[in-house]
């Protein structure tokens, strides 16, 4: 029996009745005897740690709060279902969220196009699906999403709301969040998408304008106003 | 769920060492449960599932939200615990055991969450490794080596000395 073996026995939880060779070693090695006594005392203490008293009103409080919170989450989830939501994100550890907007200017069915400076031009009065692509390197269970819209714009199914938030999950790989935007003529400003997970925020802002006419005309109007 | 709440709170408190954090942790678990009621319905015994869910919630996710380094712990909550203990002990042994408990608790909450949770389940709550392997869905060998490392970390936090002797010193200063 040597000191290393004694340490390993302690790390395995010790022994209620030390074997003869262990007893012999402990009798001659002061350091191991101290470590043994300390380890056994700590193990016994862990077994007899006091039971924390239950706070007054705990059960009612925690059940009602949890129910209310679950209802809020479910309500947001239902609100998102008709958006044909398929999303995920990537949280690049140490770098925050890898997130970018992706839109296809050559997709006339979506009814929008982009200007050279990245501004997204929407056709007023039409439903326009803006897609946000999120790349995730692993699945993430708890993500808070928030979309903030400029005045004169709203998401289909959320009339009059300029901020829509919900709680969701992200799967590994590329995910696309489709936002069905409705814009009034002349509305413009920034669309903000914010994702929060693990106390980390990632925010993407996109300039959007609802206008008709050729690109040069829209740019001119933007410049003029 | 009501019959399980006290047990859940006790576990959560052991994990977090703070009453408010324990309450928040249990609440978060219940939120998940409310969102997945069909899971409850299909379980014949809900406790293993609750134990596993609370463990995963604490180890994988919750710890990132509420970091509780030792310096942020609330010693007053421990004082409450210690005040309720000691009934039937002589004043001398009461002081000694309270000091030792404090030392062991302080060491326990300096151990990282994953290893601490395992120490809580095995060494404090008394679950066996085969039980935990089945409940947590982890290989027995993995749990064994993890518990081995957890104990080593705890002993390091205890300084490798004799906590009984150190407890005496702390009590004397108090």
mmCIF file of C-alpha atoms in Angstrom, chain A residues 25-104:
data_model
loop_
_atom_site.group_PDB
_atom_site.id
_atom_site.type_symbol
_atom_site.label_atom_id
_atom_site.label_comp_id
_atom_site.label_asym_id
_atom_site.label_seq_id
_atom_site.Cartn_x
_atom_site.Cartn_y
_atom_site.Cartn_z
ATOM 1 C CA UNK A 25 -0.184 2.251 6.021
ATOM 2 C CA UNK A 26 -2.390 4.727 7.870
ATOM 3 C CA UNK A 27 -0.754 3.795 11.136
ATOM 4 C CA UNK A 28 2.648 4.796 9.822
ATOM 5 C CA UNK A 29 1.881 7.641 7.385
ATOM 6 C CA UNK A 30 0.732 10.823 9.101
ATOM 7 C CA UNK A 31 -0.195 12.600 5.851
ATOM 8 C CA UNK A 32 -2.364 9.741 4.650
ATOM 9 C CA UNK A 33 -3.999 9.348 8.030
ATOM 10 C CA UNK A 34 -4.953 13.031 8.003
ATOM 11 C CA UNK A 35 -6.232 12.781 4.442
ATOM 12 C CA UNK A 36 -8.144 9.626 5.322
ATOM 13 C CA UNK A 37 -9.754 11.180 8.373
ATOM 14 C CA UNK A 38 -10.606 14.308 6.403
ATOM 15 C CA UNK A 39 -12.048 12.334 3.506
ATOM 16 C CA UNK A 40 -14.156 10.148 5.755
ATOM 17 C CA UNK A 41 -15.362 13.151 7.742
ATOM 18 C CA UNK A 42 -16.322 14.973 4.546
ATOM 19 C CA UNK A 43 -18.161 11.928 3.207
ATOM 20 C CA UNK A 44 -20.073 11.527 6.465
ATOM 21 C CA UNK A 45 -20.908 15.225 6.473
ATOM 22 C CA UNK A 46 -22.263 15.084 2.932
ATOM 23 C CA UNK A 47 -24.571 12.250 3.953
ATOM 24 C CA UNK A 48 -25.940 14.268 6.839
ATOM 25 C CA UNK A 49 -26.319 17.678 5.234
ATOM 26 C CA UNK A 50 -29.380 19.463 6.585
ATOM 27 C CA UNK A 51 -32.539 19.479 4.533
ATOM 28 C CA UNK A 52 -33.388 22.988 3.352
ATOM 29 C CA UNK A 53 -36.736 24.188 4.647
ATOM 30 C CA UNK A 54 -39.412 24.699 1.996
ATOM 31 C CA UNK A 55 -40.190 28.427 1.650
ATOM 32 C CA UNK A 56 -43.697 29.476 2.644
ATOM 33 C CA UNK A 57 -46.132 29.350 -0.249
ATOM 34 C CA UNK A 58 -43.580 27.683 -2.493
ATOM 35 C CA UNK A 59 -45.874 25.148 -4.142
ATOM 36 C CA UNK A 60 -48.647 27.596 -5.028
ATOM 37 C CA UNK A 61 -46.220 30.241 -6.166
ATOM 38 C CA UNK A 62 -44.093 28.056 -8.372
ATOM 39 C CA UNK A 63 -47.039 26.218 -9.927
ATOM 40 C CA UNK A 64 -48.931 29.377 -10.800
ATOM 41 C CA UNK A 65 -45.882 31.146 -12.187
ATOM 42 C CA UNK A 66 -44.833 28.154 -14.225
ATOM 43 C CA UNK A 67 -48.333 27.785 -15.638
ATOM 44 C CA UNK A 68 -48.502 31.460 -16.571
ATOM 45 C CA UNK A 69 -45.077 31.353 -18.183
ATOM 46 C CA UNK A 70 -45.897 28.199 -20.111
ATOM 47 C CA UNK A 71 -49.087 29.816 -21.352
ATOM 48 C CA UNK A 72 -47.169 32.834 -22.614
ATOM 49 C CA UNK A 73 -44.672 30.630 -24.396
ATOM 50 C CA UNK A 74 -47.415 28.507 -25.920
ATOM 51 C CA UNK A 75 -49.267 31.596 -27.058
ATOM 52 C CA UNK A 76 -46.185 32.882 -28.830
ATOM 53 C CA UNK A 77 -45.571 29.490 -30.362
ATOM 54 C CA UNK A 78 -49.112 29.338 -31.716
ATOM 55 C CA UNK A 79 -48.649 32.797 -33.131
ATOM 56 C CA UNK A 80 -45.641 31.617 -35.036
ATOM 57 C CA UNK A 81 -47.065 28.404 -36.436
ATOM 58 C CA UNK A 82 -48.753 29.936 -39.445
ATOM 59 C CA UNK A 83 -45.530 31.571 -40.487
ATOM 60 C CA UNK A 84 -44.336 28.188 -41.690
ATOM 61 C CA UNK A 85 -41.459 28.639 -39.363
ATOM 62 C CA UNK A 86 -38.398 26.579 -39.908
ATOM 63 C CA UNK A 87 -35.552 28.002 -38.008
ATOM 64 C CA UNK A 88 -32.324 27.357 -36.324
ATOM 65 C CA UNK A 89 -29.273 29.311 -35.515
ATOM 66 C CA UNK A 90 -25.720 28.828 -34.888
ATOM 67 C CA UNK A 91 -24.103 29.989 -31.748
ATOM 68 C CA UNK A 92 -20.480 30.293 -32.517
ATOM 69 C CA UNK A 93 -18.985 29.804 -29.141
ATOM 70 C CA UNK A 94 -17.003 32.784 -28.081
ATOM 71 C CA UNK A 95 -18.125 34.754 -31.082
ATOM 72 C CA UNK A 96 -21.814 34.999 -30.416
ATOM 73 C CA UNK A 97 -24.398 34.141 -32.972
ATOM 74 C CA UNK A 98 -23.678 33.519 -36.595
ATOM 75 C CA UNK A 99 -26.635 35.110 -38.201
ATOM 76 C CA UNK A 100 -27.370 36.844 -41.428
ATOM 77 C CA UNK A 101 -30.243 37.882 -43.529
ATOM 78 C CA UNK A 102 -30.695 36.145 -46.782
ATOM 79 C CA UNK A 103 -33.048 37.197 -49.447
ATOM 80 C CA UNK A 104 -33.326 36.394 -53.046
#
